[in-house]
Coordinates of C-alpha atoms in Angstrom, one line a residue:
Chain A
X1 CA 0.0 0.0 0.0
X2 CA 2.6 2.4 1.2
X3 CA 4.5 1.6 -2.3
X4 CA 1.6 2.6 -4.4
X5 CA 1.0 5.9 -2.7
X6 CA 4.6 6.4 -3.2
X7 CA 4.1 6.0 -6.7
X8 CA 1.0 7.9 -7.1
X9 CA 2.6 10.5 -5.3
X10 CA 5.1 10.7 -8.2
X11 CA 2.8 10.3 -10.8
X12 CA 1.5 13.7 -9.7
X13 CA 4.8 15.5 -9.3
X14 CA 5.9 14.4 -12.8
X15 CA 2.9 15.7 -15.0
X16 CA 2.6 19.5 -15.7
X17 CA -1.2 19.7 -15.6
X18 CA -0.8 19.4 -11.4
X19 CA 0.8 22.7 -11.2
X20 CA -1.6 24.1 -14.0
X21 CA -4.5 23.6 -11.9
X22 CA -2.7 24.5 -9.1
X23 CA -1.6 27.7 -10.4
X24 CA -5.2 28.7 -11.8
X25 CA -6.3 27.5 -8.5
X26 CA -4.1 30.1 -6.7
X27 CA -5.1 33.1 -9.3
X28 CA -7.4 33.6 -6.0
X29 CA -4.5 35.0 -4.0
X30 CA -4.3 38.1 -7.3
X31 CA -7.6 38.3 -7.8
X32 CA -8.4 38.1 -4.2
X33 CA -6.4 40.7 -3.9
X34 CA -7.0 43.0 -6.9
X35 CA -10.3 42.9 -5.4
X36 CA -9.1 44.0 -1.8
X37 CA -8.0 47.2 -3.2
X38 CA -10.9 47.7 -5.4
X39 CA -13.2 47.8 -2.1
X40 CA -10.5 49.4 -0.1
X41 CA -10.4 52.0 -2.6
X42 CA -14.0 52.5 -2.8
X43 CA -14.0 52.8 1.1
X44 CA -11.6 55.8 1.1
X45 CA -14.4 57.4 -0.6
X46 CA -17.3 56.9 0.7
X47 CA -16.3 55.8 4.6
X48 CA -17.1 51.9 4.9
X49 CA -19.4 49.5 2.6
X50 CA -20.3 45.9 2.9
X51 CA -18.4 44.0 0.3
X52 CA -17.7 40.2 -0.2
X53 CA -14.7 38.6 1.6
X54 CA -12.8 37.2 -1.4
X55 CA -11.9 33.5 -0.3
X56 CA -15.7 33.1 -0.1
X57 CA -16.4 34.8 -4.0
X58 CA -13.0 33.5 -5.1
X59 CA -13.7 30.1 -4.2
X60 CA -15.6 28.0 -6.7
X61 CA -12.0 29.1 -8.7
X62 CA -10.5 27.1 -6.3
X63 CA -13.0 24.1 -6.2
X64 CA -13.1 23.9 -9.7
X65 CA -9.4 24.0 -11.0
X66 CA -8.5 21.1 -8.1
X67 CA -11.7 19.2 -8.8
X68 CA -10.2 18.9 -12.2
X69 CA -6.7 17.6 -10.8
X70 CA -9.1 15.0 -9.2
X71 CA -10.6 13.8 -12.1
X72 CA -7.1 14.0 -14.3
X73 CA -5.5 12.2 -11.6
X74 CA -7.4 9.0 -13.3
X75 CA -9.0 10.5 -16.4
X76 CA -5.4 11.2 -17.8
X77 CA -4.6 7.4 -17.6
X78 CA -7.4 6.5 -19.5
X79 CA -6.7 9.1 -22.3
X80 CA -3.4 7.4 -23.0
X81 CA -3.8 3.9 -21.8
X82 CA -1.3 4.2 -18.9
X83 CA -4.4 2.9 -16.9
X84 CA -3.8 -0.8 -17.8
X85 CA 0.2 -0.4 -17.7
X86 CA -1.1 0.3 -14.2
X87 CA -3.4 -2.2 -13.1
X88 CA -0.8 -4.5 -14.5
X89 CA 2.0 -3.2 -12.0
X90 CA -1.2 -3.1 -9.2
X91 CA -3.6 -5.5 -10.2
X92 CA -5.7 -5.0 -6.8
X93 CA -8.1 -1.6 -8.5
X94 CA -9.3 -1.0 -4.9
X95 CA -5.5 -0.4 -4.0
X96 CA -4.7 1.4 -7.0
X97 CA -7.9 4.2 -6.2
X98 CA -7.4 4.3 -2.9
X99 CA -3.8 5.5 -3.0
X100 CA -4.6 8.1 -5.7
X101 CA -7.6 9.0 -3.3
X102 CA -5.3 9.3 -0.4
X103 CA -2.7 11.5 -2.9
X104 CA -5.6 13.3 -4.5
X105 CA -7.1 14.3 -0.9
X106 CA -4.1 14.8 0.8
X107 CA -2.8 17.4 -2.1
X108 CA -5.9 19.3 -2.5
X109 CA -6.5 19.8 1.2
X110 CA -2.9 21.4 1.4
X111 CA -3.2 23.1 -1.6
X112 CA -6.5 24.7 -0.9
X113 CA -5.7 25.6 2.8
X114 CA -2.5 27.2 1.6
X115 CA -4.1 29.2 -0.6
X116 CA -6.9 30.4 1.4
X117 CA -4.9 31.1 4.3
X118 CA -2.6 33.7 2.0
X119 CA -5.9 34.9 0.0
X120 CA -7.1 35.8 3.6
X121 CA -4.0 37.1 4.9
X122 CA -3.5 39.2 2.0
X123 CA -7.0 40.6 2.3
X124 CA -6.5 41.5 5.5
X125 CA -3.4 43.5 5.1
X126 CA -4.6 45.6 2.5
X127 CA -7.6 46.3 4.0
X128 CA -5.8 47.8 7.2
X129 CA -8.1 48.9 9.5
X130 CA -10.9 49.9 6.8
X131 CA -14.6 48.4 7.1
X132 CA -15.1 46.3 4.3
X133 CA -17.5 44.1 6.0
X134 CA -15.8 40.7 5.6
X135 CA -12.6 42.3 7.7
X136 CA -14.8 42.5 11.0
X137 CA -14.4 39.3 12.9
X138 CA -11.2 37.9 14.3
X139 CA -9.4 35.1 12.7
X140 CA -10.7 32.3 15.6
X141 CA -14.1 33.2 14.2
X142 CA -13.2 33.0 10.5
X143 CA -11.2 29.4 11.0
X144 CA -14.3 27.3 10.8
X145 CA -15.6 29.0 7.6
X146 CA -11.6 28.6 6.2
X147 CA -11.5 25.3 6.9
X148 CA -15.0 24.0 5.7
X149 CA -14.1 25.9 2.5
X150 CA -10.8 23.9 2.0
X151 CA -12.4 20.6 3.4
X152 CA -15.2 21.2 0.4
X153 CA -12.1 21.8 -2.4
X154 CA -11.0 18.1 -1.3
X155 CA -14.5 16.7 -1.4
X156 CA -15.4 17.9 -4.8
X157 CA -11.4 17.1 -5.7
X158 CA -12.3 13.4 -4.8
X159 CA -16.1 13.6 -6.5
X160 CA -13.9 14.3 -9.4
X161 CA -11.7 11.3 -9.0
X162 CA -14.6 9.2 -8.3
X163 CA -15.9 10.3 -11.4
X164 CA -13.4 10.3 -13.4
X165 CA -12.8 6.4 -12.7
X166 CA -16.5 5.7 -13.0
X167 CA -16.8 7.3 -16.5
X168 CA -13.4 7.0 -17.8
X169 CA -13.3 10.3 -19.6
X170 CA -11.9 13.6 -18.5
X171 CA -14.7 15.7 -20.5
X172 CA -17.5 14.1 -19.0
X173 CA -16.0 14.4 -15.4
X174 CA -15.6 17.6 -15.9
X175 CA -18.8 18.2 -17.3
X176 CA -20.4 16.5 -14.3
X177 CA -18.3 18.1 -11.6
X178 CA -19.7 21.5 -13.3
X179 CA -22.9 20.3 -12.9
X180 CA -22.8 19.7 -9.5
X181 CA -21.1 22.9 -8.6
X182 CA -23.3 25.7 -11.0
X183 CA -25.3 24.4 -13.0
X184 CA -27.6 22.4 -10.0
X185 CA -27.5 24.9 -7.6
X186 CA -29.0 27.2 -10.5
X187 CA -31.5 24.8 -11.6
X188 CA -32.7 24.4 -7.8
X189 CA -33.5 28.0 -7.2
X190 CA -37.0 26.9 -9.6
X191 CA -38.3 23.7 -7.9
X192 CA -41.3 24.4 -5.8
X193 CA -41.1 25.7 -2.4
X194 CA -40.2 24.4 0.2
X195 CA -38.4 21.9 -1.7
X196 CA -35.9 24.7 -3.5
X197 CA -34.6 25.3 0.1
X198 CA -34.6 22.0 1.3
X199 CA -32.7 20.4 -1.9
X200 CA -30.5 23.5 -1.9
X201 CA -29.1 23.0 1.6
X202 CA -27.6 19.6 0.1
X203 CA -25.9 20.9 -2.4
X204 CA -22.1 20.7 -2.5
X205 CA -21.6 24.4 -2.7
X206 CA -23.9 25.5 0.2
X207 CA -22.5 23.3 2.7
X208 CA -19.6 25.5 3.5
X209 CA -21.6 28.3 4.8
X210 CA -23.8 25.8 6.6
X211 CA -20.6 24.1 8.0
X212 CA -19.8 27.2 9.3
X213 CA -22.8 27.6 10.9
X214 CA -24.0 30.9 8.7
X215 CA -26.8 31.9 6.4
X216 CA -27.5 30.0 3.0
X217 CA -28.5 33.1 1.3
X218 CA -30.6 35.4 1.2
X219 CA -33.1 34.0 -1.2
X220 CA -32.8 30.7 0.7
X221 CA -32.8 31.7 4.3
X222 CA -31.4 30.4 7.0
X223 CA -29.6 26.4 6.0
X224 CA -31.7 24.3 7.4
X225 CA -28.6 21.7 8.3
X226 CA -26.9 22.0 11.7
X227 CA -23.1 22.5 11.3
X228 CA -22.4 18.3 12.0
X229 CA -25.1 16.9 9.2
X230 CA -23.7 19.6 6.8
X231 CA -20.0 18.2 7.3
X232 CA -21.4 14.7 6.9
X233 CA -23.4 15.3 3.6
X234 CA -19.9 17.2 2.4
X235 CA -18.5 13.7 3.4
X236 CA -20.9 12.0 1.7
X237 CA -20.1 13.1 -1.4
X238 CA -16.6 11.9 -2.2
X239 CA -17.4 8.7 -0.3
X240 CA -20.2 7.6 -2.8
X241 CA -18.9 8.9 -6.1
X242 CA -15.4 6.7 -5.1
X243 CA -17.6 3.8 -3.7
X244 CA -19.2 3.8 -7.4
X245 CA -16.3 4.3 -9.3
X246 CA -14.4 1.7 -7.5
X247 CA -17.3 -0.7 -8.2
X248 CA -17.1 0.0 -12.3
X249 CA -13.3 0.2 -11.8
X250 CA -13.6 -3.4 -10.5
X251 CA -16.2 -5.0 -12.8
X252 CA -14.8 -3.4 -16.0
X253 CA -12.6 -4.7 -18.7
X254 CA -9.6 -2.2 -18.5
Chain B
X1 CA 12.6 -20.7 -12.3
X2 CA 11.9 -23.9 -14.4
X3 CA 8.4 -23.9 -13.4
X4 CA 7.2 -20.6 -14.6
X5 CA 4.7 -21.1 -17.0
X6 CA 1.4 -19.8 -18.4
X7 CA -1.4 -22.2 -18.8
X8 CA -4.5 -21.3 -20.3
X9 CA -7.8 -23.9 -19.3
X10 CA -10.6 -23.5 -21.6
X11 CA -10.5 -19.8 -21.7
X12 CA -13.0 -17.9 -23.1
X13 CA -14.1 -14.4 -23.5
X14 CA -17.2 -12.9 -25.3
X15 CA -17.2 -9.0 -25.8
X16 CA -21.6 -8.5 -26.1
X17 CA -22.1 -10.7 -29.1
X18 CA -18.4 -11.1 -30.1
X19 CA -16.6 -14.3 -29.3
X20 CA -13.1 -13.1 -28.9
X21 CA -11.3 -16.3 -27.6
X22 CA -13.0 -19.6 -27.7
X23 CA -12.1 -21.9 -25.5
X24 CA -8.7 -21.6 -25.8
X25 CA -5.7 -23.7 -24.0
X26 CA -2.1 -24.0 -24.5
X27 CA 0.6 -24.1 -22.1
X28 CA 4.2 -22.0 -22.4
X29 CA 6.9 -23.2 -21.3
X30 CA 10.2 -21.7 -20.0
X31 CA 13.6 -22.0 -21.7
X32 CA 12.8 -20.8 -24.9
X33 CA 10.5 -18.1 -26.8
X34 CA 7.4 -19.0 -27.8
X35 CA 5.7 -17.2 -30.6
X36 CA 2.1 -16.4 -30.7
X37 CA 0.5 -15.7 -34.1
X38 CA -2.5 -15.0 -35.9
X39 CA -4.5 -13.1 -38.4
X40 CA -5.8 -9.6 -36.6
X41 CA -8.6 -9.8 -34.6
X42 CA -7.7 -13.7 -33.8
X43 CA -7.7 -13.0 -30.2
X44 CA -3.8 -12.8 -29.3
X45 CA -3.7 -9.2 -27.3
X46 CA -7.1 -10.4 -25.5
X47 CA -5.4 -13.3 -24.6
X48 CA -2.8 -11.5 -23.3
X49 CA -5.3 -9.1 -21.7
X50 CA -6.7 -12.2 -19.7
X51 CA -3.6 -13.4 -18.4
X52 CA -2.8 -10.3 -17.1
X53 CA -6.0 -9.7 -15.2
X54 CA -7.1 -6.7 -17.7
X55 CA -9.7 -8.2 -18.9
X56 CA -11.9 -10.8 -16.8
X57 CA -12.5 -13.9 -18.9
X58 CA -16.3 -15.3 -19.6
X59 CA -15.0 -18.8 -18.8
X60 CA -12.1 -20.8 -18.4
X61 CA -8.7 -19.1 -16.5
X62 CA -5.3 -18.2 -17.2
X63 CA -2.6 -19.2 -14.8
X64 CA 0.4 -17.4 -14.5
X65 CA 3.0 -19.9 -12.2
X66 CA 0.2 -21.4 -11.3
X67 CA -1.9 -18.8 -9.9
X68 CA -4.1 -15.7 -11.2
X69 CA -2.5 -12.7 -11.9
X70 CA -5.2 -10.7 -10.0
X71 CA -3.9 -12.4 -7.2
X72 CA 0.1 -11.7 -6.7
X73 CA 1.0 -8.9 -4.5
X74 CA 4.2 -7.8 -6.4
X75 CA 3.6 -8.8 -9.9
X76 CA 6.0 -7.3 -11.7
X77 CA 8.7 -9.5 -9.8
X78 CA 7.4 -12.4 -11.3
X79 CA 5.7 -10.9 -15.0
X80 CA 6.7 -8.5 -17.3
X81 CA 4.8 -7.4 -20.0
X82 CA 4.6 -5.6 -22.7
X83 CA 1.2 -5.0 -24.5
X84 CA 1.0 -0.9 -26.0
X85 CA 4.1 0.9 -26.4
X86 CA 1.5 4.0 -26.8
X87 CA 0.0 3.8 -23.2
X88 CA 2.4 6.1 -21.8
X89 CA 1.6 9.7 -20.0
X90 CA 3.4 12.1 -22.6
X91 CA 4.3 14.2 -20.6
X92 CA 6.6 12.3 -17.7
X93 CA 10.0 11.6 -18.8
X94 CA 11.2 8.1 -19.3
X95 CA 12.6 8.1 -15.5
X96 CA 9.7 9.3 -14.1
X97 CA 7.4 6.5 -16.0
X98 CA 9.6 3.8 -15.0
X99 CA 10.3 5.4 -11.5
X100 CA 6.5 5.3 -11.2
X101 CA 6.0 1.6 -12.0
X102 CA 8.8 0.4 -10.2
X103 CA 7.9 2.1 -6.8
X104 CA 4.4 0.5 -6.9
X105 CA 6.2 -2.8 -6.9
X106 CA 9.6 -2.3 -4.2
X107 CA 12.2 -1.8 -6.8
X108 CA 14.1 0.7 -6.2
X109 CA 16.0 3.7 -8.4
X110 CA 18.9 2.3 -9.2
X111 CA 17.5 -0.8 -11.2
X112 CA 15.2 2.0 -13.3
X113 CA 18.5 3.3 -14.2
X114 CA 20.1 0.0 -15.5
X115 CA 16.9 -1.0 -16.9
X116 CA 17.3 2.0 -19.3
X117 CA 20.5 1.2 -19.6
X118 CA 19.7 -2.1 -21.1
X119 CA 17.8 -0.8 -23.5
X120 CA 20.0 2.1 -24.7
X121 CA 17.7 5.1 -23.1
X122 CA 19.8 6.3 -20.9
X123 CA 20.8 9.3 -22.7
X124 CA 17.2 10.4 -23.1
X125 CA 16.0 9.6 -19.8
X126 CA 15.1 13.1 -18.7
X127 CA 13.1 13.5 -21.9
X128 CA 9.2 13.6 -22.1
X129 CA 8.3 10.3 -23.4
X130 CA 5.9 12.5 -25.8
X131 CA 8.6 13.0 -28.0
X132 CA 9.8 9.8 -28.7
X133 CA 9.2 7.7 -31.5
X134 CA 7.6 4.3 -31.7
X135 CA 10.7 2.2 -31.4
X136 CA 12.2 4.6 -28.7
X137 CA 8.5 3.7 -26.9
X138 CA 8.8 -0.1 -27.4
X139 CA 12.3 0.2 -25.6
X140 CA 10.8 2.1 -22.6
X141 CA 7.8 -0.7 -22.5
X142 CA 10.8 -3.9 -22.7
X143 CA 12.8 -1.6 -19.9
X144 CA 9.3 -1.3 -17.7
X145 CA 8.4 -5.0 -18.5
X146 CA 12.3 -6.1 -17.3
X147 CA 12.2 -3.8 -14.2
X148 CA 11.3 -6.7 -11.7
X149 CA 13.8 -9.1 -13.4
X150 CA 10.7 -11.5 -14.2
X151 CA 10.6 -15.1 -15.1
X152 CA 7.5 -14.7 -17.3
X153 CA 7.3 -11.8 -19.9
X154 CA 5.0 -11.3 -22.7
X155 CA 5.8 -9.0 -25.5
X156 CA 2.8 -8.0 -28.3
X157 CA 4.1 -7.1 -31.1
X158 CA 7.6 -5.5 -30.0
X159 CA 9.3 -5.0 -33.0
X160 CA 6.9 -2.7 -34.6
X161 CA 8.3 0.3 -35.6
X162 CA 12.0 -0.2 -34.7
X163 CA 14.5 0.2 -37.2
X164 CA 16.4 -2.9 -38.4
X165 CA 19.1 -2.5 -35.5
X166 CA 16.2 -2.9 -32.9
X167 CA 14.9 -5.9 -34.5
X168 CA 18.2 -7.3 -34.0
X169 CA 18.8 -6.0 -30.5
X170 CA 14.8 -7.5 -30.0
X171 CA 16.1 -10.9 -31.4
X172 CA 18.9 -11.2 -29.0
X173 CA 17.5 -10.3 -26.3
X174 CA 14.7 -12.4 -26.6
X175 CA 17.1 -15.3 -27.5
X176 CA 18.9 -14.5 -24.1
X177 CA 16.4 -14.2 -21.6
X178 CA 14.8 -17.1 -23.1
X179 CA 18.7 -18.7 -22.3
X180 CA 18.2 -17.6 -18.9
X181 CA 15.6 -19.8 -18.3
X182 CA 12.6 -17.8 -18.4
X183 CA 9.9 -18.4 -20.3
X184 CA 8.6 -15.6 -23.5
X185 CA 5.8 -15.2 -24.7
X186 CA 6.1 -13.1 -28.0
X187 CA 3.7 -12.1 -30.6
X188 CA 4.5 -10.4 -34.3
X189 CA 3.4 -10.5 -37.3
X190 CA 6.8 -10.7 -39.3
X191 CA 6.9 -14.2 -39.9
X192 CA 11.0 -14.1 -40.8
X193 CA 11.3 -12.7 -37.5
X194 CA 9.8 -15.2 -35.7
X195 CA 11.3 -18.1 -37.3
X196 CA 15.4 -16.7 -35.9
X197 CA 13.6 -15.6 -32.9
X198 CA 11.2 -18.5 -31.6
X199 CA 11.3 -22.2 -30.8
X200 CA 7.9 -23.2 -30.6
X201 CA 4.6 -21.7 -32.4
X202 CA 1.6 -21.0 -31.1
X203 CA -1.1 -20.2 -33.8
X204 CA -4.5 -19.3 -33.2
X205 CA -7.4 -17.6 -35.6
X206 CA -11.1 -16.2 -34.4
X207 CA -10.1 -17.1 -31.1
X208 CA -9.5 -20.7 -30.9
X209 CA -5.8 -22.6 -31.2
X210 CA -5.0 -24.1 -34.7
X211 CA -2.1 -25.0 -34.2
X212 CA 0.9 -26.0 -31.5
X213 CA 3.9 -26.8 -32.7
X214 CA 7.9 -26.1 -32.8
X215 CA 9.7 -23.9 -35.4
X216 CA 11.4 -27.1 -36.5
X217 CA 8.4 -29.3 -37.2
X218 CA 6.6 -26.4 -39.2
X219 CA 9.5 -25.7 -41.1
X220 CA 10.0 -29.4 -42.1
X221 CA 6.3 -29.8 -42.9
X222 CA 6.2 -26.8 -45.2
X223 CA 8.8 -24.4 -47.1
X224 CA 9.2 -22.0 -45.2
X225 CA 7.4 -21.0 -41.2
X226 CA 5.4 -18.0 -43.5
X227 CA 3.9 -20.8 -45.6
X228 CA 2.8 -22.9 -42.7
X229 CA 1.1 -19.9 -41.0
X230 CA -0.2 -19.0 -44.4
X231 CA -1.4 -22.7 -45.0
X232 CA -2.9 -23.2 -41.3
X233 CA -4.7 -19.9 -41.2
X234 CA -6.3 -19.6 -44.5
X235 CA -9.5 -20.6 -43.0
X236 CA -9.3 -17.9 -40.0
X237 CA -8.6 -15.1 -41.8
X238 CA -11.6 -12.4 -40.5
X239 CA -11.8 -9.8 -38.1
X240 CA -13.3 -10.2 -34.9
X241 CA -13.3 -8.8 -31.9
X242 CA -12.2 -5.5 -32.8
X243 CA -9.9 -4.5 -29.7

């Protein structure tokens, strides 16, 4: 096992589309703080204003450009048959998704804390000792939110993977993974109440907030989840998409 | 390392309506290389497929030193193969592809680095395997297949796209591991090649075995070993399962 997480872990390090989604992922630390200095400017004007915190508007950059080194992480091997060279080298599939979950995961979670935590900093620098509305609370407050937003890059990062080994095509992963992330939330908003509300609070990106313990939205009102069946669904996610791509993984002719 | 062998009992495999290989079973022997012909679409690379645990067979098994290949821990100390040159990420460099392969399995740095030695890649093996060519890629797929220093290794079709020094090299390197005592199973299509290369002949067409035989007896039977492949699969010449 250890061996084939080493060798996962390699596989990752040795193709260049890890550090272009890595890269585009962390675009959120500029544009995070481009937009810092937009608001801050606007503040000097006209006193304080209520404006977005940027690792919360920035984030579906980050969730989508590491959900797509999730689903290359298998998709790629499929695309140029380097999936059977592997399953030849690890014939046992369960072992052979479960390392490149447990690189995949491990990667993402870093990756997304990292850049949150500068994105944050960052924001919180330039902004000084201006009201901008998201620089209010202390960072002991904000850690929950930080962390549910990096814990929901992984998940949808593994959704990806899990995905990605159940369809076998990197388009279609991709396609799907958009899906989930703003295209159903979207679609939601027009089912009949209550049931836009009650579908929307399981939706991968309104768990974070929910996590955190804070509003949906306006338009959807409070989440109806308490913080520990929010974390759970989040869980849920990356847990069922692997458990089904594992099973197709298994049963399929490679 | 006498006893490494690859049986095949009754093996069959049907892809939706296509019968792909029909109750096939041979046995390969160490000691010497055994070639493995037929038409296209006669089933040889989904044989292969099967005994490598790619594929799962409708009925029947193949047994690689006596066990399924699903089932070793560390397979690529006891089989290499060789099926696609192609299936290689084009971006990692030859080190990097091997490095990968060989850490899932225990072997360590060092033996990546002779195994491209052995096949003359060590001067491009910081490149991106992208750029080479087919016969630099069937190289890198005999290093990765000779990385665990396997009695068993299976080869489909290596000398495609090599120039006529690499069909030589291929020869002779076939002819000495064979020497070694392991045991080679080899596919190709160039019929010349097979008769310096091989000992005995394995010939099958739409999936089931025509024939089993040695280089020797074919070639006493009929002029030459392309006349008795010609001879034996006149009948079997069809496409079928299109893999």
């Amino acid at each position: 096992m250890k061996a084939v997480f080493s060798s996962e872990w390699l596989k990752l390090r040795s193709v260049t589309s890890t550090y272009h989604t890595i890269g585009t992922a962390a675009l959120m630390v500029a544009l995070g703080a481009a937009w810092t200095f937009y608001v801050s400017g606007l503040a000097d004007e006209r006193g304080s204003l209520r404006a977005a915190a940027p690792e919360e508007g920035f984030l579906p950059l980050v969730q989508i450009s590491l959900a797509v080194l999730g689903v290359l992480a298998i998709t790629n091997e499929y695309a140029t048959g380097m999936i059977r060279t592997s399953l030849i080298t690890v014939p046992k599939r369960g072992t052979l998704l479960l390392a490149k979950a447990g690189i995949v995961g491990l990667t993402t979670f870093v990756a997304a804390n990292a850049i949150l935590l500068v994105t944050y900093s960052a924001s919180r620098l330039i902004a000084s000792d201006r009201h901008l509305g998201f620089n209010g609370t202390s960072f002991a407050d904000d850690l929950p939110k930080l962390l549910a937003s990096a814990l929901s890059v992984t998940a949808l990062a593994l959704v990806g993977l899990g995905l990605g080994a159940a369809i076998c095509s990197t388009a279609g992963a991709i396609v799907s993974v958009v899906a989930l992330l703003f295209v159903l939330p979207g679609v939601v908003n027009y089912l009949p109440p209550p049931w836009n509300t009650r579908v929307a609070t399981l939706l991968l990106p309104n768990l974070v907030p929910q996590i955190a313990d804070e509003r949906l939205s306006t338009r959807l009102g409070d989440g109806f989840l308490p913080p520990w069946a929010a974390l759970a669904v989040l869980i849920a996610y990356p847990i069922v998409t692997l458990t089904i791509g594992y099973f197709l993984l298994r049963r399929r002719d490679a | 390392m006498l006893d490494a062998v690859i049986e095949l009992h009754q093996l069959t495999k049907h892809y939706g309506g296509t019968l792909a290989v029909d109750d096939l079973s041979f046995k390969v022997e160490p000691g010497h290389v055994t070639g493995f012909l037929g038409p296209n679409g006669a089933g040889k690379s989904t044989t292969m497929r099967l005994i490598l645990g790619l594929d799962a067979p409708t009925s029947g098994q193949a047994l690689v030193n006596g066990r399924r290949y699903a089932t070793l821990s560390r397979p690529m100390h006891e089989v290499g193969a060789l099926l696609d040159a192609g299936a290689v990420h084009g971006g990692r460099s030859a080190y990097n592809h091997l490095l990968c392969l060989a850490r899932t399995n225990d072997i360590s740095a060092t033996r990546v680095a002779e195994a491209l030695e052995q096949v003359g890649l060590s001067g491009v093996a910081r490149k991106r395997v992208g750029g080479f060519s087919l016969g630099m890629k069937q190289r890198l797929g005999i290093a990765a297949a000779l990385l665990g220093d396997p009695g068993v290794l299976m080869f489909d079709e290596p000398v495609n796209g090599l120039d006529p020094d690499g069909v030589r090299w291929i020869r002779d390197l076939m002819r000495s591991l064979a020497a070694e005592g392991r045991t080679i199973l080899l596919s190709s299509h160039l019929m010349s090649e097979m008769a310096l290369t091989a000992e005995r002949i394995v010939i099958i067409g739409r999936g089931k075995l025509i024939a089993e035989s040695t280089v020797a007896e074919l070639t006493a039977r009929y002029p030459s070993l392309e006349d008795a492949y010609m001879a034996l699969t006149a009948d079997s010449v069809q496409y079928g399962a299109a893999r």
